[in-house]
Amino acid sequence: MKPATTGPVPDRPDALTAQVLDSLRGEDERLRELIAGIVTHLHAFVRETRPTEAEWLRAMDFLVRTGHACTDRRNEFILLADMLGLTSAVDEVNHVGPPTMTPSSVEGPFHSPAPPRPMGAWIAEGPERARGEAAVVHGRVTDCDGRPVPGAVLDIWQADDTGLYDSQDDEQPEGNLRALLTTGDDGSYWFRTVRPSSYPVPTDGPVGELLRALGRHPMRPAHIHLRVEADGHRPLTTHLFAAGDPYLDSDAAFAVKDALVAPFRPCADAGKRARFAMEGPFLEAGFDIRLVAEGETR
Amino acid sequence: MKPATTGPVPDRPDALTAQVLDSLRGEDERLRELIAGIVTHLHAFVRETRPTEAEWLRAMDFLVRTGHACTDRRNEFILLADMLGLTSAVDEVNHVGPPTMTPSSVEGPFHSPAPPRPMGAWIAEGPERARGEAAVVHGRVTDCDGRPVPGAVLDIWQADDTGLYDSQDDEQPEGNLRALLTTGDDGSYWFRTVRPSSYPVPTDGPVGELLRALGRHPMRPAHIHLRVEADGHRPLTTHLFAAGDPYLDSDAAFAVKDALVAPFRPCADAGKRARFAMEGPFLEAGFDIRLVAEGETR
Ligand SMILES: [Cu+2]
Ligand SMILES: [Fe+3]
Ligand SMILES: [Fe+3]
């Protein structure tokens, strides 16, 4: 018996894709555009890699387990996006600017409200202060032409010498290794801290499992997070990475950019030691920040 | 101060993609291939559609909520894949064969073990039997050259006249509208049932929200699921769709294929009525099934 003929025939995969695209309606044009994009690329992925049904079910199960690993305090999907370089890709398409600007980098999951501190403050107030390598971080906030930006607020957060943020470590006081600093007339900033350590992303969930299956390490190279806001300028969220870190070439989150890497150099200069009010030996890291003025051409 | 230069520089998005691809290691070559594929296409998606950070966070939140909607009895990610045509795409790449074969179609979430029944059995044993339109479904299981396949086991499942499966409806006995039938020497099969109804996929979760935002209905056209297994032949999972269903052109799961649509025609033939042991008026649907012999060229 010959079955009847009717309707669109998705007998070839590209006809199927067209049928899905054709089904997208609704008043939200941008949503349609985004869904059309993801449908097109995921269908192309299926046609190219031809997952078996067992492989597909394994992928579905991975997504379910990733969802079940998410809590109020942990977002395993954002971690997955980080580990596939997608968070960095989204960051890049959103922060295009003049070549002289300081590039942005991903925010990561450890931001929390920081205490305002006076310029030059010690931000290491936990046990890391005695244990870690003392460091002075300093620089100037300017626009892309080098003009100082006064009144810029730097929101700074970092892990300690063992790779832990205050929120992960009962021995650190709340707000430790965090600060809000406001620049003066010359746009300069500085603070005293300990050199942060590289640290692993959480590996006890499905994403950790995937990293292991891919032979990838979970390490992020040592870094300090900075978010800088100033009137008349685009806000910037970025990292300062410590030069020489062994994971700089293989950041698990793919967030390293050339212009964000600065050395923490031992400083033996007596004048600087006095200026920074350091008592013992210390490392010095210089990191200038060039903001994009609002309205500046992308 | 000029920051140091080091390591790979993912300053352009394609460099970033290359860096992610370069990170994939591990002994599972197929996993690397699949992850490389998904990374490539998802990065291209980001570059093309340029999601804002707010859009991206909304997407992450959607995935978390989709994960949290998954339980032992509900897989919202499979539903999402169905609604984006991805399950059908995976089905298509896995079931390529001669043009004369009966095409496969997705299994869907409602399969469960069916009771063996004698050929010609009434499979509608719940309240739908009195309510619905009586129907006889019949056909032959053959190979792609039309040779009968004896001993083929058909696993059949369908919704009732209101669109509910036994597992969704306390009034239906367990195993209702399900059957295992085994073909005899001539490969033929038949059973008595009620015409199934179209039905909506679950819309009380994030996927339903997405369908509404896209102006899409959640309906699947009326169908009967069949899985056919026979020694020496590739197993086939497919649908028989009722011709004339208003949702045939817009199946929410994109599972309709031309060759799977058959009319349920009112039968007034007294000889057939006697042959099928029907007492009142009934619909007749013919659906032949052509299996691919094992080892047959794709
Ligand atoms: Cu693509
Ligand atoms: Fe961090
Ligand atoms: Fe169904």
Coordinates of C-alpha atoms and ligand atoms in Angstrom, one line a residue:
Chain A
M1 CA 0.0 0.0 0.0
K2 CA 1.3 3.4 -1.0
P3 CA 1.1 6.0 1.8
A4 CA -0.4 9.4 1.1
T5 CA 1.8 12.3 0.2
T6 CA 1.5 15.5 2.3
G7 CA 3.3 18.4 3.9
P8 CA 6.9 19.4 3.9
V9 CA 9.2 16.4 3.6
P10 CA 12.3 16.6 5.8
D11 CA 13.9 13.6 4.1
R12 CA 17.3 15.4 3.8
P13 CA 18.9 16.9 6.8
D14 CA 19.1 20.4 5.3
A15 CA 15.3 20.3 4.5
L16 CA 14.8 19.4 8.2
T17 CA 16.9 22.4 9.3
A18 CA 14.9 24.6 7.0
Q19 CA 11.7 23.3 8.5
V20 CA 12.8 24.1 12.0
L21 CA 13.9 27.6 10.9
D22 CA 10.6 28.1 9.2
S23 CA 8.7 27.3 12.4
L24 CA 10.2 30.3 14.3
R25 CA 7.6 33.0 14.9
G26 CA 6.8 35.3 17.8
E27 CA 7.3 39.0 18.2
D28 CA 10.8 38.9 19.7
E29 CA 12.9 39.3 16.5
R30 CA 16.2 39.1 18.4
L31 CA 15.1 35.8 20.1
R32 CA 14.2 34.4 16.7
E33 CA 17.6 35.4 15.4
L34 CA 19.4 33.8 18.3
I35 CA 17.4 30.6 18.1
A36 CA 17.8 30.4 14.3
G37 CA 21.6 30.8 14.8
I38 CA 21.8 28.0 17.4
V39 CA 19.6 25.7 15.4
T40 CA 21.6 26.2 12.2
H41 CA 24.9 25.5 13.9
L42 CA 23.7 22.6 16.0
H43 CA 22.2 20.9 13.0
A44 CA 25.4 21.4 11.1
F45 CA 27.2 19.9 14.1
V46 CA 25.0 16.8 13.9
R47 CA 25.4 16.4 10.1
E48 CA 29.2 16.7 10.4
T49 CA 29.9 14.6 13.4
R50 CA 27.0 12.1 12.9
P51 CA 26.5 11.2 16.6
T52 CA 25.2 7.7 17.2
E53 CA 22.1 7.4 19.2
A54 CA 24.1 6.1 22.2
E55 CA 26.5 9.2 21.9
W56 CA 23.5 11.5 21.7
L57 CA 21.9 10.0 24.8
R58 CA 25.2 10.3 26.6
A59 CA 25.2 14.0 25.7
M60 CA 21.6 14.4 27.0
D61 CA 22.5 12.7 30.2
F62 CA 25.6 15.0 30.6
L63 CA 23.3 18.0 30.3
V64 CA 20.9 16.7 32.8
R65 CA 23.7 16.0 35.3
T66 CA 25.2 19.4 34.6
G67 CA 21.8 20.9 35.4
H68 CA 21.5 18.9 38.6
A69 CA 24.9 20.1 39.7
C70 CA 23.7 23.7 39.6
T71 CA 22.7 25.2 42.9
D72 CA 22.2 28.8 44.2
R73 CA 26.0 28.8 44.8
R74 CA 27.3 26.9 41.8
N75 CA 26.5 27.3 38.1
E76 CA 27.9 24.3 36.3
F77 CA 26.6 25.5 32.9
I78 CA 28.6 28.7 33.2
L79 CA 31.6 26.6 34.2
L80 CA 31.0 24.4 31.1
A81 CA 30.8 27.6 28.9
D82 CA 34.1 28.8 30.5
M83 CA 35.8 25.5 29.8
L84 CA 34.8 25.5 26.2
G85 CA 36.0 29.1 25.7
L86 CA 32.4 30.3 25.1
T87 CA 32.4 32.8 27.9
S88 CA 35.6 34.3 26.6
A89 CA 34.1 34.4 23.1
V90 CA 31.0 36.2 24.4
D91 CA 33.3 38.6 26.2
E92 CA 35.3 39.3 23.1
V93 CA 32.4 40.1 20.8
N94 CA 31.1 42.5 23.4
H95 CA 34.3 44.4 24.1
V96 CA 35.7 45.5 20.8
G97 CA 37.6 48.8 20.9
P98 CA 40.7 50.7 19.9
P99 CA 43.9 48.6 19.9
T100 CA 45.4 50.7 22.7
M101 CA 42.5 49.9 25.2
T102 CA 43.1 47.4 28.0
P103 CA 41.3 44.2 26.8
S104 CA 38.4 42.8 28.9
S105 CA 38.4 39.3 30.3
V106 CA 35.7 37.2 31.9
E107 CA 34.3 38.0 35.3
G108 CA 34.3 34.5 36.7
P109 CA 32.2 33.2 39.6
F110 CA 34.0 34.8 42.5
H111 CA 33.0 38.4 42.4
S112 CA 31.2 39.7 45.6
P113 CA 30.8 43.2 47.1
A114 CA 34.2 44.6 48.2
P115 CA 35.0 47.0 51.0
P116 CA 36.1 50.5 50.1
R117 CA 39.7 50.9 51.2
P118 CA 42.2 53.8 51.2
M119 CA 44.7 54.0 48.3
G120 CA 47.7 51.9 49.1
A121 CA 45.8 49.7 51.6
W122 CA 46.9 46.2 52.5
I123 CA 44.1 44.0 51.2
A124 CA 45.5 40.8 52.6
E125 CA 44.2 40.5 56.2
G126 CA 44.1 36.8 56.6
P127 CA 46.7 34.1 57.3
E128 CA 48.0 34.6 53.8
R129 CA 49.6 37.8 54.9
A130 CA 52.3 36.0 56.9
R131 CA 52.5 33.1 54.6
G132 CA 52.5 34.6 51.1
E133 CA 54.8 36.7 49.0
A134 CA 54.2 40.4 49.7
A135 CA 53.4 42.3 46.6
V136 CA 52.6 45.9 45.5
V137 CA 50.4 46.3 42.5
H138 CA 50.3 49.8 41.0
G139 CA 49.4 51.6 37.8
R140 CA 47.5 54.3 36.2
V141 CA 44.0 54.5 34.9
T142 CA 43.9 56.5 31.7
D143 CA 41.9 56.8 28.5
C144 CA 43.2 55.3 25.3
D145 CA 45.2 58.4 24.6
G146 CA 47.0 58.3 28.0
R147 CA 45.0 61.0 29.7
P148 CA 44.5 60.2 33.4
V149 CA 41.1 59.2 34.6
P150 CA 40.4 60.7 38.1
G151 CA 37.6 59.3 40.2
A152 CA 37.8 55.8 38.6
V153 CA 36.6 53.1 41.0
L154 CA 38.6 49.9 40.9
D155 CA 36.9 46.8 42.2
I156 CA 39.6 44.3 42.9
W157 CA 39.3 40.6 44.0
Q158 CA 41.8 37.8 44.1
A159 CA 42.6 34.4 45.5
D160 CA 45.2 33.9 48.2
D161 CA 48.6 32.2 48.0
T162 CA 46.9 28.8 48.1
G163 CA 44.3 29.7 45.4
L164 CA 41.3 30.3 47.6
Y165 CA 38.9 33.2 47.6
D166 CA 37.5 34.5 51.0
S167 CA 34.2 32.8 50.1
Q168 CA 35.9 29.4 49.9
D169 CA 38.0 29.6 53.0
D170 CA 36.8 30.0 56.6
E171 CA 40.2 31.3 57.8
Q172 CA 39.9 34.4 55.6
P173 CA 37.9 37.3 57.0
E174 CA 34.9 38.4 54.8
G175 CA 36.1 40.9 52.2
N176 CA 39.7 39.7 52.4
L177 CA 41.7 40.2 49.2
R178 CA 39.0 42.5 47.9
A179 CA 38.9 46.2 47.7
L180 CA 37.2 49.3 46.2
L181 CA 39.8 52.0 45.4
T182 CA 39.1 55.4 43.9
T183 CA 41.8 57.1 41.8
G184 CA 42.9 60.7 42.5
D185 CA 43.7 63.4 40.0
D186 CA 46.6 61.6 38.3
G187 CA 44.5 58.4 37.8
S188 CA 47.0 56.3 39.7
Y189 CA 46.2 53.5 42.0
W190 CA 48.2 51.1 44.2
F191 CA 47.6 48.4 46.8
R192 CA 49.5 46.0 48.9
T193 CA 48.7 42.3 48.8
V194 CA 50.2 38.8 48.4
R195 CA 50.9 37.2 45.1
P196 CA 47.8 35.1 44.2
S197 CA 48.2 31.5 43.3
S198 CA 46.9 29.6 40.3
Y199 CA 43.9 27.5 41.2
P200 CA 41.7 24.7 39.8
V201 CA 38.1 25.2 38.8
P202 CA 35.7 22.8 40.6
T203 CA 36.3 19.3 39.2
D204 CA 33.8 17.3 41.3
G205 CA 31.0 17.7 38.8
P206 CA 30.2 16.7 35.3
V207 CA 32.5 19.4 33.8
G208 CA 35.4 18.0 35.8
E209 CA 34.6 14.6 34.4
L210 CA 34.7 16.1 30.9
L211 CA 38.0 17.8 31.5
R212 CA 39.5 14.5 32.7
A213 CA 38.1 12.7 29.6
L214 CA 39.7 15.3 27.4
G215 CA 43.0 15.1 29.1
R216 CA 42.8 18.7 30.2
H217 CA 43.9 20.2 33.5
P218 CA 41.5 22.4 35.4
M219 CA 44.0 25.2 36.3
R220 CA 43.7 28.9 35.9
P221 CA 47.0 30.8 36.0
A222 CA 47.5 33.2 38.9
H223 CA 45.5 36.4 38.5
I224 CA 43.9 39.4 40.1
H225 CA 40.4 40.4 38.9
L226 CA 39.7 44.1 38.3
R227 CA 36.6 45.9 37.4
V228 CA 37.0 49.6 36.6
E229 CA 34.2 52.1 36.4
A230 CA 34.6 55.8 35.6
D231 CA 32.1 58.4 34.5
G232 CA 32.3 59.0 30.7
H233 CA 34.0 55.6 30.1
R234 CA 33.0 52.1 29.3
P235 CA 33.1 49.9 32.3
L236 CA 35.9 47.3 32.1
T237 CA 36.1 43.9 33.7
T238 CA 39.5 42.3 33.3
H239 CA 42.3 40.2 34.8
L240 CA 45.9 40.9 35.6
F241 CA 47.8 37.7 35.1
A242 CA 51.1 37.0 36.7
A243 CA 53.8 36.6 34.1
G244 CA 55.7 33.3 34.2
D245 CA 52.8 31.3 35.6
P246 CA 53.1 27.7 34.2
Y247 CA 49.4 27.7 33.2
L248 CA 49.5 31.0 31.3
D249 CA 49.5 29.1 28.0
S250 CA 46.8 26.7 29.0
D251 CA 44.3 28.7 31.1
A252 CA 41.3 26.3 31.6
A253 CA 39.0 29.3 30.9
F254 CA 40.9 30.7 27.9
A255 CA 40.8 34.1 29.4
V256 CA 44.5 35.1 29.0
K257 CA 45.3 38.0 26.7
D258 CA 48.8 39.1 25.9
A259 CA 48.2 42.7 27.2
L260 CA 46.9 41.4 30.5
V261 CA 50.1 39.7 31.6
A262 CA 52.5 41.5 33.9
P263 CA 55.5 40.3 35.9
F264 CA 55.6 40.3 39.7
R265 CA 59.2 41.4 40.0
P266 CA 61.3 41.3 43.2
C267 CA 61.9 44.9 44.1
A268 CA 65.2 45.8 45.9
D269 CA 64.9 49.6 45.4
A270 CA 65.1 51.3 48.8
G271 CA 63.2 54.4 47.6
K272 CA 60.3 52.3 46.3
R273 CA 60.3 50.2 49.5
A274 CA 59.9 53.5 51.5
R275 CA 57.4 54.9 49.1
F276 CA 55.2 51.7 49.3
A277 CA 55.7 51.4 53.1
M278 CA 56.9 47.9 52.8
E279 CA 58.9 46.4 55.6
G280 CA 60.4 43.2 54.0
P281 CA 61.2 42.1 50.5
F282 CA 58.3 42.4 48.1
L283 CA 57.3 41.8 44.5
E284 CA 56.2 44.7 42.3
A285 CA 53.6 44.5 39.5
G286 CA 52.8 47.4 37.3
F287 CA 49.5 47.4 35.4
D288 CA 48.2 50.4 33.6
I289 CA 44.5 50.4 32.6
R290 CA 43.4 52.2 29.5
L291 CA 39.6 52.8 29.4
V292 CA 37.6 53.5 26.3
A293 CA 35.7 56.8 26.4
E294 CA 32.0 56.6 26.0
G295 CA 31.0 57.2 22.4
E296 CA 34.5 56.3 21.1
T297 CA 34.3 54.4 17.8
R298 CA 34.5 50.7 18.2
Chain B
M1 CA 54.2 50.4 32.1
K2 CA 54.3 48.0 29.3
P3 CA 53.0 44.5 30.2
A4 CA 55.1 41.5 29.2
T5 CA 54.4 39.4 26.2
T6 CA 53.8 35.7 26.6
G7 CA 52.0 32.7 25.4
P8 CA 49.3 32.3 22.7
V9 CA 47.2 35.4 22.1
P10 CA 43.6 34.8 21.6
D11 CA 43.0 38.4 20.7
R12 CA 40.8 37.5 17.7
P13 CA 37.9 35.1 18.2
D14 CA 39.1 32.6 15.6
A15 CA 42.4 32.5 17.5
L16 CA 40.4 31.8 20.6
T17 CA 38.6 28.9 18.9
A18 CA 41.9 27.5 17.7
Q19 CA 43.2 27.7 21.3
V20 CA 40.2 25.7 22.6
L21 CA 40.6 23.1 19.9
D22 CA 44.3 22.8 20.6
S23 CA 43.5 22.1 24.3
L24 CA 41.7 18.8 23.5
R25 CA 43.7 15.8 24.5
G26 CA 42.8 12.4 26.0
E27 CA 42.7 8.9 24.6
D28 CA 39.1 9.0 23.4
E29 CA 39.5 10.2 19.8
R30 CA 35.8 10.1 19.1
L31 CA 35.1 12.3 22.2
R32 CA 37.7 14.8 21.0
E33 CA 36.1 14.8 17.5
L34 CA 32.6 15.5 19.0
I35 CA 33.8 18.2 21.4
A36 CA 35.9 19.8 18.6
G37 CA 32.7 19.9 16.5
I38 CA 30.5 21.4 19.1
V39 CA 33.2 24.0 20.1
T40 CA 33.7 25.0 16.4
H41 CA 30.0 25.5 15.8
L42 CA 29.2 27.2 19.1
H43 CA 32.0 29.6 18.7
A44 CA 30.8 30.4 15.2
F45 CA 27.3 30.9 16.7
V46 CA 28.7 33.4 19.1
R47 CA 30.7 35.3 16.5
E48 CA 27.7 35.5 14.2
T49 CA 24.9 36.4 16.6
R50 CA 27.1 38.4 19.0
P51 CA 25.0 37.7 22.1
T52 CA 25.1 40.5 24.7
E53 CA 26.2 39.5 28.2
A54 CA 22.6 39.8 29.3
E55 CA 21.4 37.5 26.6
W56 CA 24.2 35.0 27.4
L57 CA 23.3 35.0 31.1
R58 CA 19.6 34.5 30.1
A59 CA 20.7 31.5 28.1
M60 CA 22.7 30.1 31.0
D61 CA 19.7 30.6 33.3
F62 CA 17.5 28.8 30.7
L63 CA 19.9 25.8 30.8
V64 CA 19.9 25.7 34.6
R65 CA 16.1 25.8 34.7
T66 CA 15.9 23.1 32.0
G67 CA 18.2 21.0 34.1
H68 CA 16.2 21.5 37.2
A69 CA 13.0 20.5 35.3
C70 CA 14.5 17.1 34.7
T71 CA 13.4 14.3 36.9
D72 CA 13.5 10.5 36.7
R73 CA 10.3 10.7 34.8
R74 CA 10.9 13.8 32.6
N75 CA 13.8 14.8 30.5
E76 CA 13.5 18.4 29.5
F77 CA 16.7 18.4 27.6
I78 CA 15.5 15.6 25.3
L79 CA 12.3 17.7 24.9
L80 CA 14.4 20.7 24.0
A81 CA 16.3 18.7 21.4
D82 CA 13.0 17.4 20.0
M83 CA 11.7 20.9 19.7
L84 CA 14.8 22.2 17.9
G85 CA 14.7 19.3 15.4
L86 CA 17.9 17.9 16.8
T87 CA 16.5 14.5 17.8
S88 CA 15.2 14.1 14.3
A89 CA 18.5 15.2 12.8
V90 CA 20.3 12.6 14.9
D91 CA 17.7 10.0 13.8
E92 CA 18.3 10.9 10.1
V93 CA 22.1 10.6 10.2
N94 CA 21.8 7.2 11.8
H95 CA 19.2 5.7 9.5
V96 CA 20.4 6.1 6.0
G97 CA 19.3 3.3 3.6
P98 CA 17.8 2.4 0.3
P99 CA 15.1 4.7 -1.0
T100 CA 12.5 2.0 -0.7
M101 CA 13.0 1.4 3.0
T102 CA 10.5 2.7 5.5
P103 CA 12.1 5.7 7.0
S104 CA 12.8 5.8 10.7
S105 CA 11.4 8.4 13.1
V106 CA 12.2 9.4 16.7
E107 CA 11.2 7.1 19.5
G108 CA 9.8 9.8 21.8
P109 CA 9.5 9.6 25.6
F110 CA 6.4 7.2 25.8
H111 CA 7.8 3.8 25.1
S112 CA 7.4 1.2 27.8
P113 CA 7.2 -2.7 27.7
A114 CA 4.2 -3.8 25.8
P115 CA 2.1 -7.0 26.3
P116 CA 2.4 -9.7 23.7
R117 CA -1.0 -10.0 21.9
P118 CA -2.4 -12.3 19.3
M119 CA -2.5 -11.0 15.7
G120 CA -5.7 -8.9 15.2
A121 CA -6.1 -8.2 18.9
W122 CA -8.1 -5.2 20.1
I123 CA -5.4 -3.1 21.8
A124 CA -7.8 -0.5 23.1
E125 CA -9.1 -1.8 26.4
G126 CA -9.8 1.4 28.3
P127 CA -12.7 3.9 28.2
E128 CA -11.4 5.1 24.7
R129 CA -12.8 1.9 23.2
A130 CA -16.4 3.1 23.6
R131 CA -15.6 6.8 23.0
G132 CA -13.1 6.8 20.1
E133 CA -13.3 5.9 16.4
A134 CA -12.7 2.2 15.9
A135 CA -9.8 1.6 13.5
V136 CA -8.1 -1.4 11.9
V137 CA -4.4 -0.9 11.1
H138 CA -2.9 -3.5 8.8
G139 CA 0.1 -4.0 6.5
R140 CA 3.0 -6.2 5.6
V141 CA 6.5 -6.3 6.9
T142 CA 8.8 -7.0 3.9
D143 CA 12.4 -6.4 3.0
C144 CA 13.2 -3.5 0.6
D145 CA 12.6 -5.8 -2.4
G146 CA 9.1 -6.7 -1.1
R147 CA 9.9 -10.2 0.2
P148 CA 7.8 -11.0 3.3
V149 CA 9.6 -11.0 6.7
P150 CA 8.1 -13.7 8.9
G151 CA 8.7 -13.7 12.6
A152 CA 9.1 -9.9 12.8
V153 CA 8.1 -8.5 16.2
L154 CA 6.2 -5.2 16.1
D155 CA 6.2 -3.2 19.2
I156 CA 3.3 -0.8 19.0
W157 CA 2.3 2.1 21.3
Q158 CA -0.1 5.0 20.8
A159 CA -2.1 7.7 22.6
D160 CA -5.8 7.4 23.0
D161 CA -8.5 9.5 21.4
T162 CA -7.8 12.3 23.8
G163 CA -4.0 12.3 23.3
L164 CA -3.0 10.4 26.4
Y165 CA -0.8 7.4 26.8
D166 CA -1.6 4.8 29.5
S167 CA 1.2 6.2 31.6
Q168 CA -0.4 9.6 31.7
D169 CA -4.0 8.4 32.4
D170 CA -5.3 6.6 35.5
E171 CA -8.4 5.4 33.6
Q172 CA -6.4 3.4 31.1
P173 CA -5.2 -0.1 32.2
E174 CA -1.4 -0.6 32.2
G175 CA -0.3 -1.8 28.7
N176 CA -3.3 -0.2 27.1
L177 CA -2.9 0.8 23.4
R178 CA 0.4 -1.1 23.4
A179 CA 1.1 -4.5 21.8
L180 CA 3.8 -6.9 20.7
L181 CA 2.7 -8.7 17.6
T182 CA 4.7 -11.3 15.6
T183 CA 4.2 -11.7 11.9
G184 CA 3.5 -15.1 10.3
D185 CA 4.8 -16.5 7.0
D186 CA 3.4 -13.8 4.8
G187 CA 4.8 -11.0 6.9
S188 CA 1.4 -9.5 7.5
Y189 CA 0.1 -7.9 10.7
W190 CA -3.1 -6.2 11.8
F191 CA -4.6 -5.0 15.0
R192 CA -7.8 -3.2 16.2
T193 CA -7.6 0.1 18.0
V194 CA -9.0 3.6 18.1
R195 CA -7.8 6.4 16.0
P196 CA -5.1 8.3 18.1
S197 CA -5.4 12.0 18.7
S198 CA -2.8 14.7 18.2
Y199 CA -1.4 15.8 21.6
P200 CA 0.8 18.6 23.0
V201 CA 4.2 18.0 24.4
P202 CA 4.6 19.2 28.0
T203 CA 4.5 23.0 28.1
D204 CA 4.8 23.7 31.9
G205 CA 8.6 23.9 31.9
P206 CA 11.3 26.1 30.3
V207 CA 10.8 24.4 26.9
G208 CA 7.1 25.4 26.9
E209 CA 8.2 28.9 27.7
L210 CA 10.5 28.9 24.8
L211 CA 7.8 27.6 22.4
R212 CA 5.5 30.4 23.5
A213 CA 8.2 33.0 23.1
L214 CA 8.7 31.7 19.6
G215 CA 5.0 31.7 18.7
R216 CA 5.1 27.9 18.2
H217 CA 2.4 25.5 19.1
P218 CA 3.3 22.3 21.1
M219 CA 1.3 19.8 19.1
R220 CA 2.3 16.6 17.6
P221 CA 0.1 15.2 14.8
A222 CA -1.8 12.0 15.5
H223 CA 0.4 9.0 15.2
I224 CA 1.1 5.4 16.2
H225 CA 4.6 4.4 17.2
L226 CA 6.1 1.2 15.8
R227 CA 9.3 -0.5 16.5
V228 CA 10.0 -3.5 14.3
E229 CA 12.7 -6.1 14.9
A230 CA 13.4 -9.2 12.8
D231 CA 16.4 -11.5 12.5
G232 CA 18.7 -10.5 9.7
H233 CA 17.3 -7.0 9.4
R234 CA 18.1 -3.6 10.9
P235 CA 15.7 -2.7 13.7
L236 CA 13.4 0.1 12.8
T237 CA 11.7 2.7 15.1
T238 CA 9.2 4.8 13.3
H239 CA 5.8 6.5 13.4
L240 CA 2.6 6.0 11.4
F241 CA 1.0 9.4 11.0
A242 CA -2.7 9.9 10.3
A243 CA -3.2 11.7 7.0
G244 CA -5.2 14.9 7.1
D245 CA -4.1 15.8 10.7
P246 CA -4.0 19.6 11.0
Y247 CA -0.5 19.5 12.6
L248 CA 1.1 17.3 10.0
D249 CA 2.9 20.3 8.4
S250 CA 4.0 21.6 11.8
D251 CA 4.9 18.7 14.0
A252 CA 6.5 20.3 17.1
A253 CA 9.1 17.5 17.0
F254 CA 9.8 17.7 13.2
A255 CA 9.4 13.9 13.0
V256 CA 6.9 13.7 10.0
K257 CA 8.2 12.1 6.8
D258 CA 6.2 11.8 3.7
A259 CA 6.4 8.0 3.5
L260 CA 5.1 7.6 7.1
V261 CA 1.7 9.3 6.5
A262 CA -1.3 7.0 5.8
P263 CA -5.0 7.8 5.7
F264 CA -7.5 6.4 8.2
R265 CA -10.3 5.8 5.7
P266 CA -13.9 4.9 6.7
C267 CA -14.5 1.4 5.5
A268 CA -17.9 0.3 4.2
D269 CA -16.8 -3.0 2.7
A270 CA -18.8 -5.8 4.2
G271 CA -16.2 -8.4 3.4
K272 CA -13.5 -6.4 5.2
R273 CA -15.8 -5.8 8.1
A274 CA -16.3 -9.6 8.5
R275 CA -12.6 -10.3 7.9
F276 CA -11.5 -7.9 10.6
A277 CA -14.4 -8.9 12.9
M278 CA -15.6 -5.4 13.4
E279 CA -19.1 -4.8 14.6
G280 CA -19.8 -1.2 13.8
P281 CA -18.3 1.3 11.3
F282 CA -14.5 1.6 11.4
L283 CA -11.5 3.3 9.9
E284 CA -9.0 1.4 7.9
A285 CA -5.3 2.4 7.8
G286 CA -2.8 0.4 5.6
F287 CA 0.9 0.7 6.5
D288 CA 3.5 -1.5 4.9
I289 CA 6.9 -1.7 6.5
R290 CA 10.0 -2.3 4.5
L291 CA 13.0 -3.3 6.6
V292 CA 16.6 -3.0 5.5
A293 CA 18.4 -6.4 5.4
E294 CA 21.5 -6.5 7.6
G295 CA 24.6 -5.9 5.5
E296 CA 22.6 -4.1 2.8
T297 CA 24.6 -1.1 1.4
R298 CA 23.6 2.1 3.0
Ligands
CU1 CU 28.3 26.0 12.7
FE2 FE 39.6 34.1 39.6
FE3 FE 3.9 9.8 20.6

